[in-house]
């Protein structure tokens, strides 16, 4: 990638890499979930502070109604529960069930195994992760 590569082109390349890995993981997961359902499952980090469902919709660039349908399917499959948001009980959040946490862990491990990070040295990988964390913090 030369210096003439625009930011937009770089974003498209990164998006294509992530989408390719996600499609492969979904196809091989035998979970019966769609790519959107897997994305939401990935986003509900049991170790992170809870987010309202609307926040997930914004992060995924979905409308709240669509995301509610996706959350409903995860709930029907026993992978998540919609519960009152702790800071404001008027809102709902998603909490993964033990089965949802196990599936999320398995999918993330499968995705990590498919990422072509071996093309980078250990130092390059650390730099990449540092930069990605900085970008994600700005989202």
mmCIF file with all atom_site columns, C-alpha atoms in Angstrom:
data_model
loop_
_atom_site.group_PDB
_atom_site.id
_atom_site.type_symbol
_atom_site.label_atom_id
_atom_site.label_alt_id
_atom_site.label_comp_id
_atom_site.label_asym_id
_atom_site.label_entity_id
_atom_site.label_seq_id
_atom_site.pdbx_PDB_ins_code
_atom_site.Cartn_x
_atom_site.Cartn_y
_atom_site.Cartn_z
_atom_site.occupancy
_atom_site.B_iso_or_equiv
_atom_site.pdbx_formal_charge
_atom_site.auth_seq_id
_atom_site.auth_comp_id
_atom_site.auth_asym_id
_atom_site.auth_atom_id
_atom_site.pdbx_PDB_model_num
ATOM 1   C CA . UNK A 1 1   ? 0.000   0.000   0.000  1.00 0.00 ? 1   UNK A CA 1
ATOM 2   C CA . UNK A 1 2   ? 1.637   3.190   -1.162 1.00 0.00 ? 2   UNK A CA 1
ATOM 3   C CA . UNK A 1 3   ? 1.349   6.718   0.079  1.00 0.00 ? 3   UNK A CA 1
ATOM 4   C CA . UNK A 1 4   ? -1.149  7.419   -2.703 1.00 0.00 ? 4   UNK A CA 1
ATOM 5   C CA . UNK A 1 5   ? -3.756  5.139   -1.119 1.00 0.00 ? 5   UNK A CA 1
ATOM 6   C CA . UNK A 1 6   ? -6.573  7.318   0.174  1.00 0.00 ? 6   UNK A CA 1
ATOM 7   C CA . UNK A 1 7   ? -8.111  6.989   3.616  1.00 0.00 ? 7   UNK A CA 1
ATOM 8   C CA . UNK A 1 8   ? -11.354 5.860   1.983  1.00 0.00 ? 8   UNK A CA 1
ATOM 9   C CA . UNK A 1 9   ? -9.531  3.121   0.049  1.00 0.00 ? 9   UNK A CA 1
ATOM 10  C CA . UNK A 1 10  ? -7.836  1.955   3.245  1.00 0.00 ? 10  UNK A CA 1
ATOM 11  C CA . UNK A 1 11  ? -11.173 1.871   5.053  1.00 0.00 ? 11  UNK A CA 1
ATOM 12  C CA . UNK A 1 12  ? -12.688 -0.190  2.236  1.00 0.00 ? 12  UNK A CA 1
ATOM 13  C CA . UNK A 1 13  ? -9.740  -2.610  2.351  1.00 0.00 ? 13  UNK A CA 1
ATOM 14  C CA . UNK A 1 14  ? -10.032 -3.031  6.123  1.00 0.00 ? 14  UNK A CA 1
ATOM 15  C CA . UNK A 1 15  ? -13.791 -3.488  5.841  1.00 0.00 ? 15  UNK A CA 1
ATOM 16  C CA . UNK A 1 16  ? -13.346 -6.098  3.115  1.00 0.00 ? 16  UNK A CA 1
ATOM 17  C CA . UNK A 1 17  ? -10.886 -8.043  5.269  1.00 0.00 ? 17  UNK A CA 1
ATOM 18  C CA . UNK A 1 18  ? -13.199 -8.032  8.279  1.00 0.00 ? 18  UNK A CA 1
ATOM 19  C CA . UNK A 1 19  ? -16.258 -8.891  6.160  1.00 0.00 ? 19  UNK A CA 1
ATOM 20  C CA . UNK A 1 20  ? -14.418 -11.761 4.482  1.00 0.00 ? 20  UNK A CA 1
ATOM 21  C CA . UNK A 1 21  ? -13.359 -13.256 7.807  1.00 0.00 ? 21  UNK A CA 1
ATOM 22  C CA . UNK A 1 22  ? -16.860 -12.742 9.245  1.00 0.00 ? 22  UNK A CA 1
ATOM 23  C CA . UNK A 1 23  ? -18.514 -14.466 6.263  1.00 0.00 ? 23  UNK A CA 1
ATOM 24  C CA . UNK A 1 24  ? -16.145 -17.425 6.553  1.00 0.00 ? 24  UNK A CA 1
ATOM 25  C CA . UNK A 1 25  ? -16.701 -17.733 10.298 1.00 0.00 ? 25  UNK A CA 1
ATOM 26  C CA . UNK A 1 26  ? -20.482 -17.520 9.907  1.00 0.00 ? 26  UNK A CA 1
ATOM 27  C CA . UNK A 1 27  ? -20.460 -20.092 7.097  1.00 0.00 ? 27  UNK A CA 1
ATOM 28  C CA . UNK A 1 28  ? -18.409 -22.535 9.146  1.00 0.00 ? 28  UNK A CA 1
ATOM 29  C CA . UNK A 1 29  ? -20.039 -21.910 12.526 1.00 0.00 ? 29  UNK A CA 1
ATOM 30  C CA . UNK A 1 30  ? -23.008 -24.280 12.196 1.00 0.00 ? 30  UNK A CA 1
ATOM 31  C CA . UNK A 1 31  ? -24.815 -21.829 14.485 1.00 0.00 ? 31  UNK A CA 1
ATOM 32  C CA . UNK A 1 32  ? -27.634 -21.071 12.052 1.00 0.00 ? 32  UNK A CA 1
ATOM 33  C CA . UNK A 1 33  ? -27.051 -17.359 12.609 1.00 0.00 ? 33  UNK A CA 1
ATOM 34  C CA . UNK A 1 34  ? -26.835 -14.703 9.925  1.00 0.00 ? 34  UNK A CA 1
ATOM 35  C CA . UNK A 1 35  ? -23.842 -12.396 9.630  1.00 0.00 ? 35  UNK A CA 1
ATOM 36  C CA . UNK A 1 36  ? -25.822 -9.584  11.330 1.00 0.00 ? 36  UNK A CA 1
ATOM 37  C CA . UNK A 1 37  ? -26.766 -11.845 14.227 1.00 0.00 ? 37  UNK A CA 1
ATOM 38  C CA . UNK A 1 38  ? -23.151 -12.908 14.670 1.00 0.00 ? 38  UNK A CA 1
ATOM 39  C CA . UNK A 1 39  ? -22.029 -9.261  14.574 1.00 0.00 ? 39  UNK A CA 1
ATOM 40  C CA . UNK A 1 40  ? -24.439 -8.388  17.378 1.00 0.00 ? 40  UNK A CA 1
ATOM 41  C CA . UNK A 1 41  ? -23.369 -11.432 19.374 1.00 0.00 ? 41  UNK A CA 1
ATOM 42  C CA . UNK A 1 42  ? -19.728 -10.297 19.005 1.00 0.00 ? 42  UNK A CA 1
ATOM 43  C CA . UNK A 1 43  ? -20.574 -6.761  20.108 1.00 0.00 ? 43  UNK A CA 1
ATOM 44  C CA . UNK A 1 44  ? -22.239 -7.811  23.360 1.00 0.00 ? 44  UNK A CA 1
ATOM 45  C CA . UNK A 1 45  ? -19.068 -8.125  25.401 1.00 0.00 ? 45  UNK A CA 1
ATOM 46  C CA . UNK A 1 46  ? -19.897 -9.700  28.770 1.00 0.00 ? 46  UNK A CA 1
ATOM 47  C CA . UNK A 1 47  ? -16.844 -8.002  30.325 1.00 0.00 ? 47  UNK A CA 1
ATOM 48  C CA . UNK A 1 48  ? -17.749 -4.480  29.145 1.00 0.00 ? 48  UNK A CA 1
ATOM 49  C CA . UNK A 1 49  ? -20.277 -2.114  30.694 1.00 0.00 ? 49  UNK A CA 1
ATOM 50  C CA . UNK A 1 50  ? -23.735 -2.718  29.200 1.00 0.00 ? 50  UNK A CA 1
ATOM 51  C CA . UNK A 1 51  ? -25.003 -0.624  26.295 1.00 0.00 ? 51  UNK A CA 1
ATOM 52  C CA . UNK A 1 52  ? -28.593 0.168   25.470 1.00 0.00 ? 52  UNK A CA 1
ATOM 53  C CA . UNK A 1 53  ? -29.918 -1.602  22.403 1.00 0.00 ? 53  UNK A CA 1
ATOM 54  C CA . UNK A 1 54  ? -30.012 1.722   20.546 1.00 0.00 ? 54  UNK A CA 1
ATOM 55  C CA . UNK A 1 55  ? -26.242 2.060   21.024 1.00 0.00 ? 55  UNK A CA 1
ATOM 56  C CA . UNK A 1 56  ? -25.698 -1.293  19.344 1.00 0.00 ? 56  UNK A CA 1
ATOM 57  C CA . UNK A 1 57  ? -27.962 -0.178  16.489 1.00 0.00 ? 57  UNK A CA 1
ATOM 58  C CA . UNK A 1 58  ? -25.884 2.950   16.021 1.00 0.00 ? 58  UNK A CA 1
ATOM 59  C CA . UNK A 1 59  ? -22.575 1.055   16.123 1.00 0.00 ? 59  UNK A CA 1
ATOM 60  C CA . UNK A 1 60  ? -23.825 -1.475  13.581 1.00 0.00 ? 60  UNK A CA 1
ATOM 61  C CA . UNK A 1 61  ? -25.459 1.225   11.417 1.00 0.00 ? 61  UNK A CA 1
ATOM 62  C CA . UNK A 1 62  ? -28.876 -0.465  11.754 1.00 0.00 ? 62  UNK A CA 1
ATOM 63  C CA . UNK A 1 63  ? -32.191 1.090   12.683 1.00 0.00 ? 63  UNK A CA 1
ATOM 64  C CA . UNK A 1 64  ? -33.455 0.234   16.162 1.00 0.00 ? 64  UNK A CA 1
ATOM 65  C CA . UNK A 1 65  ? -36.331 -1.866  14.822 1.00 0.00 ? 65  UNK A CA 1
ATOM 66  C CA . UNK A 1 66  ? -34.025 -4.128  12.818 1.00 0.00 ? 66  UNK A CA 1
ATOM 67  C CA . UNK A 1 67  ? -31.689 -4.515  15.740 1.00 0.00 ? 67  UNK A CA 1
ATOM 68  C CA . UNK A 1 68  ? -34.613 -5.340  18.014 1.00 0.00 ? 68  UNK A CA 1
ATOM 69  C CA . UNK A 1 69  ? -35.568 -8.163  15.629 1.00 0.00 ? 69  UNK A CA 1
ATOM 70  C CA . UNK A 1 70  ? -32.007 -9.490  15.663 1.00 0.00 ? 70  UNK A CA 1
ATOM 71  C CA . UNK A 1 71  ? -31.889 -9.304  19.460 1.00 0.00 ? 71  UNK A CA 1
ATOM 72  C CA . UNK A 1 72  ? -35.227 -11.096 19.578 1.00 0.00 ? 72  UNK A CA 1
ATOM 73  C CA . UNK A 1 73  ? -33.867 -13.966 17.514 1.00 0.00 ? 73  UNK A CA 1
ATOM 74  C CA . UNK A 1 74  ? -30.818 -14.279 19.780 1.00 0.00 ? 74  UNK A CA 1
ATOM 75  C CA . UNK A 1 75  ? -33.221 -14.351 22.711 1.00 0.00 ? 75  UNK A CA 1
ATOM 76  C CA . UNK A 1 76  ? -35.457 -17.024 21.140 1.00 0.00 ? 76  UNK A CA 1
ATOM 77  C CA . UNK A 1 77  ? -32.365 -19.142 20.484 1.00 0.00 ? 77  UNK A CA 1
ATOM 78  C CA . UNK A 1 78  ? -31.374 -18.879 24.146 1.00 0.00 ? 78  UNK A CA 1
ATOM 79  C CA . UNK A 1 79  ? -28.203 -16.909 23.367 1.00 0.00 ? 79  UNK A CA 1
ATOM 80  C CA . UNK A 1 80  ? -29.191 -13.582 24.943 1.00 0.00 ? 80  UNK A CA 1
ATOM 81  C CA . UNK A 1 81  ? -31.785 -11.935 27.147 1.00 0.00 ? 81  UNK A CA 1
ATOM 82  C CA . UNK A 1 82  ? -33.202 -8.444  26.833 1.00 0.00 ? 82  UNK A CA 1
ATOM 83  C CA . UNK A 1 83  ? -33.174 -6.861  30.272 1.00 0.00 ? 83  UNK A CA 1
ATOM 84  C CA . UNK A 1 84  ? -33.668 -3.402  31.740 1.00 0.00 ? 84  UNK A CA 1
ATOM 85  C CA . UNK A 1 85  ? -30.615 -1.148  31.354 1.00 0.00 ? 85  UNK A CA 1
ATOM 86  C CA . UNK A 1 86  ? -29.133 -0.691  34.859 1.00 0.00 ? 86  UNK A CA 1
ATOM 87  C CA . UNK A 1 87  ? -28.613 3.087   34.618 1.00 0.00 ? 87  UNK A CA 1
ATOM 88  C CA . UNK A 1 88  ? -32.093 3.823   33.218 1.00 0.00 ? 88  UNK A CA 1
ATOM 89  C CA . UNK A 1 89  ? -34.724 1.105   33.456 1.00 0.00 ? 89  UNK A CA 1
ATOM 90  C CA . UNK A 1 90  ? -36.756 2.676   30.629 1.00 0.00 ? 90  UNK A CA 1
ATOM 91  C CA . UNK A 1 91  ? -34.183 1.277   28.179 1.00 0.00 ? 91  UNK A CA 1
ATOM 92  C CA . UNK A 1 92  ? -33.229 -2.311  27.376 1.00 0.00 ? 92  UNK A CA 1
ATOM 93  C CA . UNK A 1 93  ? -29.866 -3.982  26.961 1.00 0.00 ? 93  UNK A CA 1
ATOM 94  C CA . UNK A 1 94  ? -28.752 -7.413  25.845 1.00 0.00 ? 94  UNK A CA 1
ATOM 95  C CA . UNK A 1 95  ? -27.088 -9.852  28.213 1.00 0.00 ? 95  UNK A CA 1
ATOM 96  C CA . UNK A 1 96  ? -25.574 -13.038 26.864 1.00 0.00 ? 96  UNK A CA 1
ATOM 97  C CA . UNK A 1 97  ? -26.663 -16.330 28.382 1.00 0.00 ? 97  UNK A CA 1
ATOM 98  C CA . UNK A 1 98  ? -24.024 -18.952 29.183 1.00 0.00 ? 98  UNK A CA 1
ATOM 99  C CA . UNK A 1 99  ? -24.759 -20.551 25.767 1.00 0.00 ? 99  UNK A CA 1
ATOM 100 C CA . UNK A 1 100 ? -24.371 -17.152 24.098 1.00 0.00 ? 100 UNK A CA 1
ATOM 101 C CA . UNK A 1 101 ? -21.047 -16.533 25.843 1.00 0.00 ? 101 UNK A CA 1
ATOM 102 C CA . UNK A 1 102 ? -19.747 -19.949 24.774 1.00 0.00 ? 102 UNK A CA 1
ATOM 103 C CA . UNK A 1 103 ? -20.807 -19.398 21.154 1.00 0.00 ? 103 UNK A CA 1
ATOM 104 C CA . UNK A 1 104 ? -19.332 -15.869 21.153 1.00 0.00 ? 104 UNK A CA 1
ATOM 105 C CA . UNK A 1 105 ? -16.016 -17.208 22.469 1.00 0.00 ? 105 UNK A CA 1
ATOM 106 C CA . UNK A 1 106 ? -15.954 -19.962 19.837 1.00 0.00 ? 106 UNK A CA 1
ATOM 107 C CA . UNK A 1 107 ? -16.772 -17.540 16.998 1.00 0.00 ? 107 UNK A CA 1
ATOM 108 C CA . UNK A 1 108 ? -14.118 -15.055 18.103 1.00 0.00 ? 108 UNK A CA 1
ATOM 109 C CA . UNK A 1 109 ? -11.498 -17.811 18.325 1.00 0.00 ? 109 UNK A CA 1
ATOM 110 C CA . UNK A 1 110 ? -12.453 -18.986 14.835 1.00 0.00 ? 110 UNK A CA 1
ATOM 111 C CA . UNK A 1 111 ? -12.226 -15.436 13.498 1.00 0.00 ? 111 UNK A CA 1
ATOM 112 C CA . UNK A 1 112 ? -8.828  -14.902 15.135 1.00 0.00 ? 112 UNK A CA 1
ATOM 113 C CA . UNK A 1 113 ? -7.540  -18.122 13.583 1.00 0.00 ? 113 UNK A CA 1
ATOM 114 C CA . UNK A 1 114 ? -8.644  -16.922 10.129 1.00 0.00 ? 114 UNK A CA 1
ATOM 115 C CA . UNK A 1 115 ? -7.109  -13.437 10.333 1.00 0.00 ? 115 UNK A CA 1
ATOM 116 C CA . UNK A 1 116 ? -3.982  -13.264 8.207  1.00 0.00 ? 116 UNK A CA 1
ATOM 117 C CA . UNK A 1 117 ? -1.969  -11.563 10.952 1.00 0.00 ? 117 UNK A CA 1
ATOM 118 C CA . UNK A 1 118 ? 0.970   -13.908 10.441 1.00 0.00 ? 118 UNK A CA 1
ATOM 119 C CA . UNK A 1 119 ? 1.923   -11.641 7.536  1.00 0.00 ? 119 UNK A CA 1
ATOM 120 C CA . UNK A 1 120 ? 2.959   -9.112  10.215 1.00 0.00 ? 120 UNK A CA 1
ATOM 121 C CA . UNK A 1 121 ? 5.764   -9.344  12.739 1.00 0.00 ? 121 UNK A CA 1
ATOM 122 C CA . UNK A 1 122 ? 4.871   -9.373  16.426 1.00 0.00 ? 122 UNK A CA 1
ATOM 123 C CA . UNK A 1 123 ? 5.876   -5.728  16.692 1.00 0.00 ? 123 UNK A CA 1
ATOM 124 C CA . UNK A 1 124 ? 3.748   -4.807  13.665 1.00 0.00 ? 124 UNK A CA 1
ATOM 125 C CA . UNK A 1 125 ? 0.782   -6.645  15.172 1.00 0.00 ? 125 UNK A CA 1
ATOM 126 C CA . UNK A 1 126 ? 1.125   -4.740  18.441 1.00 0.00 ? 126 UNK A CA 1
ATOM 127 C CA . UNK A 1 127 ? 1.283   -1.439  16.532 1.00 0.00 ? 127 UNK A CA 1
ATOM 128 C CA . UNK A 1 128 ? -1.787  -2.421  14.511 1.00 0.00 ? 128 UNK A CA 1
ATOM 129 C CA . UNK A 1 129 ? -3.750  -3.279  17.679 1.00 0.00 ? 129 UNK A CA 1
ATOM 130 C CA . UNK A 1 130 ? -2.708  -0.018  19.329 1.00 0.00 ? 130 UNK A CA 1
ATOM 131 C CA . UNK A 1 131 ? -3.889  1.950   16.311 1.00 0.00 ? 131 UNK A CA 1
ATOM 132 C CA . UNK A 1 132 ? -7.136  -0.013  16.019 1.00 0.00 ? 132 UNK A CA 1
ATOM 133 C CA . UNK A 1 133 ? -7.872  0.603   19.709 1.00 0.00 ? 133 UNK A CA 1
ATOM 134 C CA . UNK A 1 134 ? -7.346  4.326   19.124 1.00 0.00 ? 134 UNK A CA 1
ATOM 135 C CA . UNK A 1 135 ? -9.675  4.314   16.112 1.00 0.00 ? 135 UNK A CA 1
ATOM 136 C CA . UNK A 1 136 ? -12.348 2.296   17.929 1.00 0.00 ? 136 UNK A CA 1
ATOM 137 C CA . UNK A 1 137 ? -12.209 4.653   20.915 1.00 0.00 ? 137 UNK A CA 1
ATOM 138 C CA . UNK A 1 138 ? -13.172 7.468   18.540 1.00 0.00 ? 138 UNK A CA 1
ATOM 139 C CA . UNK A 1 139 ? -16.293 5.629   17.324 1.00 0.00 ? 139 UNK A CA 1
#
